[in-house]
Amino acid sequence: EVHLVESGGGLVQPGGSLRLSCAASGFTLSTYWMSWVRQAPGKGLEWVANINQDGTANLYMDSMEGRFSISRDNAKNSLYLQINSLRADDTAVYYCARVLRDNSNDASDYWGQGTLVTVSS
Amino acid sequence: EIVLTQSPATLSLSPGERAILSCRASQSVSDYLAWYQQKPGQAPRLLIYDTSNRATGIPARFSGSGSGTDFTLTISSLEPEDFAVYYCQQGKTFGQGTKVEIK
C-alpha cells in the first residue's frame, strides 16, 4: 500500500528556514515524478514544485523560485522541500504527492497527510 | 498562465440529488484535467484524471466531461460522504474550489 508521510513542519520565525521531508513507502519512488502542494488555512490548494524521477528536473511556481528547493533521495525513499526566508504568507499545510504518470503536468494519485508550517514571531 | 475558475463557489443540495460542478479555463487546455475531493482535515483525494477517467476505487456516481476550456464534474446521486470541497487541476494550476454542502 502506498504511503506518504510528511514531517519537519512547525513554528518558525519570519526570515527563518525549514526543511520538510516526505517518507515514501509501498512503491518504487525512483519511478515517479513527485510534487509538493500547499494549502493556507481556510484556503484552496496551491502547487509548489515538482521533481522528476532522478532529480535532474525541478519545476517551481514562478513566485516561489529562489526561496524553495525541491530534492529527493531515492535510496532513502525520501522527498524534501527546503524553504528559506520564510514569510507569514508561507503559513500552510504542505502536502507531498505522487504524480500519476511520467508527465509533470499530470494529476497526483496519492497524497500524504500534510505537515503544518506556521510562520510567526 | 492558465487560470481555472470553478462555479458555483457553494452548491447546496440534498442527499440523492445530482451535483454538477463547473471548471472553466482561461485558455484551451489539454485533457490533463483532474478533479479532487477534500474533506475537512484530510488530504485531497483524486477522483478524475484526463477529464473523464475515474481514479482507482472511485464510485461510478462520479463522472467527468468536457474539453477545451469547459469541464464538468457530475455526481449523479449525492451520498452523505460526498459533501466536501472539490477542486479541478490542470498542470500547475488549481481552481479555487466548490463546496458541496447539505441543504
mmCIF file of C-alpha atoms in Angstrom:
data_model
loop_
_atom_site.group_PDB
_atom_site.id
_atom_site.type_symbol
_atom_site.label_atom_id
_atom_site.label_comp_id
_atom_site.label_asym_id
_atom_site.label_seq_id
_atom_site.Cartn_x
_atom_site.Cartn_y
_atom_site.Cartn_z
ATOM 1 C CA GLU A 1 0.000 0.000 0.000
ATOM 2 C CA VAL A 2 1.262 3.438 -0.930
ATOM 3 C CA HIS A 3 2.103 5.708 1.979
ATOM 4 C CA LEU A 4 3.482 9.229 2.053
ATOM 5 C CA VAL A 5 4.343 10.733 5.428
ATOM 6 C CA GLU A 6 5.458 14.336 5.725
ATOM 7 C CA SER A 7 7.450 15.745 8.616
ATOM 8 C CA GLY A 8 9.507 18.776 9.533
ATOM 9 C CA GLY A 9 6.806 21.382 9.916
ATOM 10 C CA GLY A 10 6.430 23.617 12.918
ATOM 11 C CA LEU A 11 6.556 27.183 14.159
ATOM 12 C CA VAL A 12 9.297 29.289 12.643
ATOM 13 C CA GLN A 13 10.075 32.987 12.802
ATOM 14 C CA PRO A 14 9.872 35.200 9.716
ATOM 15 C CA GLY A 15 13.124 35.030 7.799
ATOM 16 C CA GLY A 16 13.890 31.547 9.056
ATOM 17 C CA SER A 17 14.353 28.304 7.151
ATOM 18 C CA LEU A 18 12.781 24.889 7.249
ATOM 19 C CA ARG A 19 13.372 21.557 5.563
ATOM 20 C CA LEU A 20 10.311 19.407 5.039
ATOM 21 C CA SER A 21 10.635 15.686 4.438
ATOM 22 C CA CYS A 22 8.320 13.120 2.903
ATOM 23 C CA ALA A 23 8.897 9.432 3.526
ATOM 24 C CA ALA A 24 7.557 7.214 0.772
ATOM 25 C CA SER A 25 6.696 3.540 1.044
ATOM 26 C CA GLY A 26 4.698 0.920 -0.831
ATOM 27 C CA PHE A 27 6.027 1.850 -4.263
ATOM 28 C CA THR A 28 9.296 2.463 -6.080
ATOM 29 C CA LEU A 29 9.930 6.169 -5.535
ATOM 30 C CA SER A 30 12.570 6.342 -8.261
ATOM 31 C CA THR A 31 9.987 5.705 -10.997
ATOM 32 C CA TYR A 32 7.696 8.659 -10.211
ATOM 33 C CA TRP A 33 7.598 12.414 -10.525
ATOM 34 C CA MET A 34 6.758 13.886 -7.134
ATOM 35 C CA SER A 35 5.132 17.143 -6.066
ATOM 36 C CA TRP A 36 4.715 19.499 -3.145
ATOM 37 C CA VAL A 37 1.366 21.272 -2.829
ATOM 38 C CA ARG A 38 0.397 23.649 -0.043
ATOM 39 C CA GLN A 39 -2.829 24.913 1.467
ATOM 40 C CA ALA A 40 -3.050 28.035 3.606
ATOM 41 C CA PRO A 41 -5.570 27.885 6.466
ATOM 42 C CA GLY A 42 -9.101 28.031 5.078
ATOM 43 C CA LYS A 43 -7.827 28.468 1.518
ATOM 44 C CA GLY A 44 -7.502 26.373 -1.623
ATOM 45 C CA LEU A 45 -4.717 24.202 -2.964
ATOM 46 C CA GLU A 46 -1.563 25.763 -4.395
ATOM 47 C CA TRP A 47 1.036 23.807 -6.346
ATOM 48 C CA VAL A 48 4.571 24.495 -5.145
ATOM 49 C CA ALA A 49 7.067 22.324 -7.032
ATOM 50 C CA ASN A 50 7.653 19.119 -8.974
ATOM 51 C CA ILE A 51 10.734 16.969 -9.365
ATOM 52 C CA ASN A 52 11.400 14.243 -11.911
ATOM 53 C CA GLN A 53 12.418 10.687 -11.184
ATOM 54 C CA ASP A 54 16.183 11.199 -10.824
ATOM 55 C CA GLY A 55 16.070 14.761 -9.534
ATOM 56 C CA THR A 56 17.537 16.344 -12.652
ATOM 57 C CA ALA A 57 14.452 18.409 -13.460
ATOM 58 C CA ASN A 58 12.802 20.718 -10.939
ATOM 59 C CA LEU A 59 9.801 22.904 -11.599
ATOM 60 C CA TYR A 60 8.582 25.667 -9.324
ATOM 61 C CA MET A 61 5.692 28.053 -9.089
ATOM 62 C CA ASP A 62 7.045 31.323 -10.508
ATOM 63 C CA SER A 63 6.536 33.250 -7.281
ATOM 64 C CA MET A 64 8.421 30.643 -5.272
ATOM 65 C CA GLU A 65 11.521 30.124 -7.326
ATOM 66 C CA GLY A 66 14.590 31.146 -5.380
ATOM 67 C CA ARG A 67 13.259 30.541 -1.852
ATOM 68 C CA PHE A 68 12.043 26.986 -2.395
ATOM 69 C CA SER A 69 14.186 23.996 -3.326
ATOM 70 C CA ILE A 70 12.815 20.536 -4.014
ATOM 71 C CA SER A 71 15.083 17.496 -3.880
ATOM 72 C CA ARG A 72 14.932 13.763 -3.407
ATOM 73 C CA ASP A 73 16.979 10.804 -2.220
ATOM 74 C CA ASN A 74 15.612 7.708 -3.890
ATOM 75 C CA ALA A 75 17.944 5.452 -1.919
ATOM 76 C CA LYS A 76 16.300 6.752 1.267
ATOM 77 C CA ASN A 77 12.807 6.769 -0.264
ATOM 78 C CA SER A 78 12.514 10.422 0.618
ATOM 79 C CA LEU A 79 11.417 13.721 -0.889
ATOM 80 C CA TYR A 80 12.412 17.102 0.528
ATOM 81 C CA LEU A 81 11.396 20.744 0.358
ATOM 82 C CA GLN A 82 13.779 23.397 1.622
ATOM 83 C CA ILE A 83 12.132 26.752 2.296
ATOM 84 C CA ASN A 84 14.265 29.815 3.033
ATOM 85 C CA SER A 85 13.415 33.389 4.014
ATOM 86 C CA LEU A 86 10.058 32.264 5.334
ATOM 87 C CA ARG A 87 7.233 34.798 5.305
ATOM 88 C CA ALA A 88 3.877 34.899 7.052
ATOM 89 C CA ASP A 89 2.115 34.021 3.815
ATOM 90 C CA ASP A 90 4.052 30.743 3.645
ATOM 91 C CA THR A 91 1.937 29.544 6.571
ATOM 92 C CA ALA A 92 0.175 26.461 5.245
ATOM 93 C CA VAL A 93 -0.175 22.724 5.341
ATOM 94 C CA TYR A 94 2.397 21.286 2.958
ATOM 95 C CA TYR A 95 1.488 18.049 1.181
ATOM 96 C CA CYS A 96 3.733 15.754 -0.781
ATOM 97 C CA ALA A 97 2.035 13.893 -3.586
ATOM 98 C CA ARG A 98 2.887 11.254 -6.169
ATOM 99 C CA VAL A 99 2.352 12.227 -9.789
ATOM 100 C CA LEU A 100 0.190 9.694 -11.587
ATOM 101 C CA ARG A 101 2.293 9.138 -14.721
ATOM 102 C CA ASP A 102 5.508 10.253 -16.367
ATOM 103 C CA ASN A 103 4.353 13.780 -17.073
ATOM 104 C CA SER A 104 4.971 16.808 -14.896
ATOM 105 C CA ASN A 105 1.505 18.195 -15.738
ATOM 106 C CA ASP A 106 -0.310 15.093 -14.599
ATOM 107 C CA ALA A 107 -2.638 14.580 -11.657
ATOM 108 C CA SER A 108 -1.463 13.322 -8.283
ATOM 109 C CA ASP A 109 -2.883 9.996 -7.218
ATOM 110 C CA TYR A 110 -1.517 9.658 -3.671
ATOM 111 C CA TRP A 111 -1.103 12.363 -1.052
ATOM 112 C CA GLY A 112 0.405 12.458 2.390
ATOM 113 C CA GLN A 113 -1.493 13.796 5.386
ATOM 114 C CA GLY A 114 0.445 17.053 5.309
ATOM 115 C CA THR A 115 2.709 18.931 7.685
ATOM 116 C CA LEU A 116 1.805 22.356 9.063
ATOM 117 C CA VAL A 117 4.237 25.224 8.721
ATOM 118 C CA THR A 118 3.438 28.303 10.785
ATOM 119 C CA VAL A 119 5.479 31.448 10.250
ATOM 120 C CA SER A 120 5.078 33.860 13.113
ATOM 121 C CA SER A 121 7.128 35.879 15.581
ATOM 122 C CA GLU B 1 -0.548 31.354 -17.038
ATOM 123 C CA ILE B 2 -3.757 29.376 -17.052
ATOM 124 C CA VAL B 3 -6.490 30.366 -14.601
ATOM 125 C CA LEU B 4 -9.147 27.839 -13.617
ATOM 126 C CA THR B 5 -12.444 29.264 -12.412
ATOM 127 C CA GLN B 6 -14.816 26.949 -10.597
ATOM 128 C CA SER B 7 -18.520 27.577 -10.201
ATOM 129 C CA PRO B 8 -20.540 27.789 -8.189
ATOM 130 C CA ALA B 9 -18.481 28.582 -5.098
ATOM 131 C CA THR B 10 -21.036 26.716 -2.992
ATOM 132 C CA LEU B 11 -23.639 24.164 -4.008
ATOM 133 C CA SER B 12 -26.416 23.399 -1.509
ATOM 134 C CA LEU B 13 -28.084 20.088 -2.261
ATOM 135 C CA SER B 14 -29.802 17.215 -0.531
ATOM 136 C CA PRO B 15 -28.652 13.576 -0.496
ATOM 137 C CA GLY B 16 -29.865 11.810 -3.611
ATOM 138 C CA GLU B 17 -29.712 14.924 -5.775
ATOM 139 C CA ARG B 18 -27.420 15.410 -8.748
ATOM 140 C CA ALA B 19 -24.467 17.752 -8.409
ATOM 141 C CA ILE B 20 -22.940 19.496 -11.407
ATOM 142 C CA LEU B 21 -19.679 21.353 -10.821
ATOM 143 C CA SER B 22 -18.032 23.541 -13.434
ATOM 144 C CA CYS B 23 -14.371 24.320 -14.106
ATOM 145 C CA ARG B 24 -13.584 26.895 -16.782
ATOM 146 C CA ALA B 25 -10.064 27.535 -18.068
ATOM 147 C CA SER B 26 -8.808 30.931 -19.230
ATOM 148 C CA GLN B 27 -7.420 29.280 -22.354
ATOM 149 C CA SER B 28 -7.788 25.952 -24.041
ATOM 150 C CA VAL B 29 -6.069 23.240 -22.026
ATOM 151 C CA SER B 30 -5.002 19.704 -22.700
ATOM 152 C CA ASP B 31 -7.026 16.767 -21.481
ATOM 153 C CA TYR B 32 -4.880 16.543 -18.335
ATOM 154 C CA LEU B 33 -7.776 17.928 -16.323
ATOM 155 C CA ALA B 34 -8.226 16.356 -12.898
ATOM 156 C CA TRP B 35 -10.748 16.614 -10.078
ATOM 157 C CA TYR B 36 -10.124 16.107 -6.366
ATOM 158 C CA GLN B 37 -12.319 15.800 -3.315
ATOM 159 C CA GLN B 38 -11.206 17.177 0.027
ATOM 160 C CA LYS B 39 -12.906 16.759 3.370
ATOM 161 C CA PRO B 40 -12.051 18.867 6.444
ATOM 162 C CA GLY B 41 -8.736 17.874 7.978
ATOM 163 C CA GLN B 42 -7.936 15.435 5.184
ATOM 164 C CA ALA B 43 -5.660 15.410 2.181
ATOM 165 C CA PRO B 44 -7.169 15.755 -1.290
ATOM 166 C CA ARG B 45 -8.297 12.550 -2.981
ATOM 167 C CA LEU B 46 -8.008 12.091 -6.727
ATOM 168 C CA LEU B 47 -11.404 11.431 -8.297
ATOM 169 C CA ILE B 48 -10.993 12.001 -12.024
ATOM 170 C CA TYR B 49 -7.959 12.334 -14.311
ATOM 171 C CA ASP B 50 -7.671 13.009 -18.047
ATOM 172 C CA THR B 51 -11.039 14.802 -17.879
ATOM 173 C CA SER B 52 -13.159 11.666 -17.631
ATOM 174 C CA ASN B 53 -11.218 8.706 -16.182
ATOM 175 C CA ARG B 54 -12.149 7.652 -12.674
ATOM 176 C CA ALA B 55 -9.231 7.015 -10.356
ATOM 177 C CA THR B 56 -8.849 3.672 -8.635
ATOM 178 C CA GLY B 57 -11.679 2.915 -6.225
ATOM 179 C CA ILE B 58 -13.836 5.909 -7.170
ATOM 180 C CA PRO B 59 -17.553 5.079 -7.378
ATOM 181 C CA ALA B 60 -19.333 5.249 -10.714
ATOM 182 C CA ARG B 61 -21.593 8.070 -9.496
ATOM 183 C CA PHE B 62 -18.638 10.404 -10.138
ATOM 184 C CA SER B 63 -18.097 11.325 -13.769
ATOM 185 C CA GLY B 64 -16.133 13.954 -15.623
ATOM 186 C CA SER B 65 -16.572 15.513 -19.031
ATOM 187 C CA GLY B 66 -15.584 18.464 -21.143
ATOM 188 C CA SER B 67 -12.926 19.758 -23.491
ATOM 189 C CA GLY B 68 -11.134 22.918 -24.488
ATOM 190 C CA THR B 69 -11.985 25.418 -21.773
ATOM 191 C CA ASP B 70 -15.120 23.947 -20.159
ATOM 192 C CA PHE B 71 -15.112 20.940 -17.883
ATOM 193 C CA THR B 72 -17.693 19.386 -15.594
ATOM 194 C CA LEU B 73 -17.717 17.031 -12.639
ATOM 195 C CA THR B 74 -21.059 15.330 -12.103
ATOM 196 C CA ILE B 75 -22.102 13.401 -9.034
ATOM 197 C CA SER B 76 -25.193 11.532 -10.160
ATOM 198 C CA SER B 77 -26.786 10.969 -6.762
ATOM 199 C CA LEU B 78 -25.204 12.517 -3.691
ATOM 200 C CA GLU B 79 -24.295 10.230 -0.840
ATOM 201 C CA PRO B 80 -23.772 11.641 2.686
ATOM 202 C CA GLU B 81 -19.999 11.147 2.337
ATOM 203 C CA ASP B 82 -19.877 13.269 -0.845
ATOM 204 C CA PHE B 83 -20.385 16.579 0.954
ATOM 205 C CA ALA B 84 -16.950 18.125 0.674
ATOM 206 C CA VAL B 85 -14.894 20.633 -1.312
ATOM 207 C CA TYR B 86 -13.980 19.785 -4.893
ATOM 208 C CA TYR B 87 -11.014 21.160 -6.836
ATOM 209 C CA CYS B 88 -10.114 20.951 -10.501
ATOM 210 C CA GLN B 89 -6.482 20.948 -11.592
ATOM 211 C CA GLN B 90 -4.621 21.350 -14.844
ATOM 212 C CA GLY B 91 -0.869 21.095 -14.584
ATOM 213 C CA LYS B 92 0.425 23.596 -12.035
ATOM 214 C CA THR B 93 -2.939 25.306 -11.570
ATOM 215 C CA PHE B 94 -5.799 24.514 -9.238
ATOM 216 C CA GLY B 95 -9.254 26.023 -9.279
ATOM 217 C CA GLN B 96 -10.423 27.808 -6.149
ATOM 218 C CA GLY B 97 -12.811 25.012 -5.209
ATOM 219 C CA THR B 98 -16.540 24.324 -4.988
ATOM 220 C CA LYS B 99 -18.042 23.409 -1.648
ATOM 221 C CA VAL B 100 -20.902 20.928 -1.828
ATOM 222 C CA GLU B 101 -22.934 21.334 1.335
ATOM 223 C CA ILE B 102 -26.051 19.720 2.714
ATOM 224 C CA LYS B 103 -29.185 21.723 2.074
#
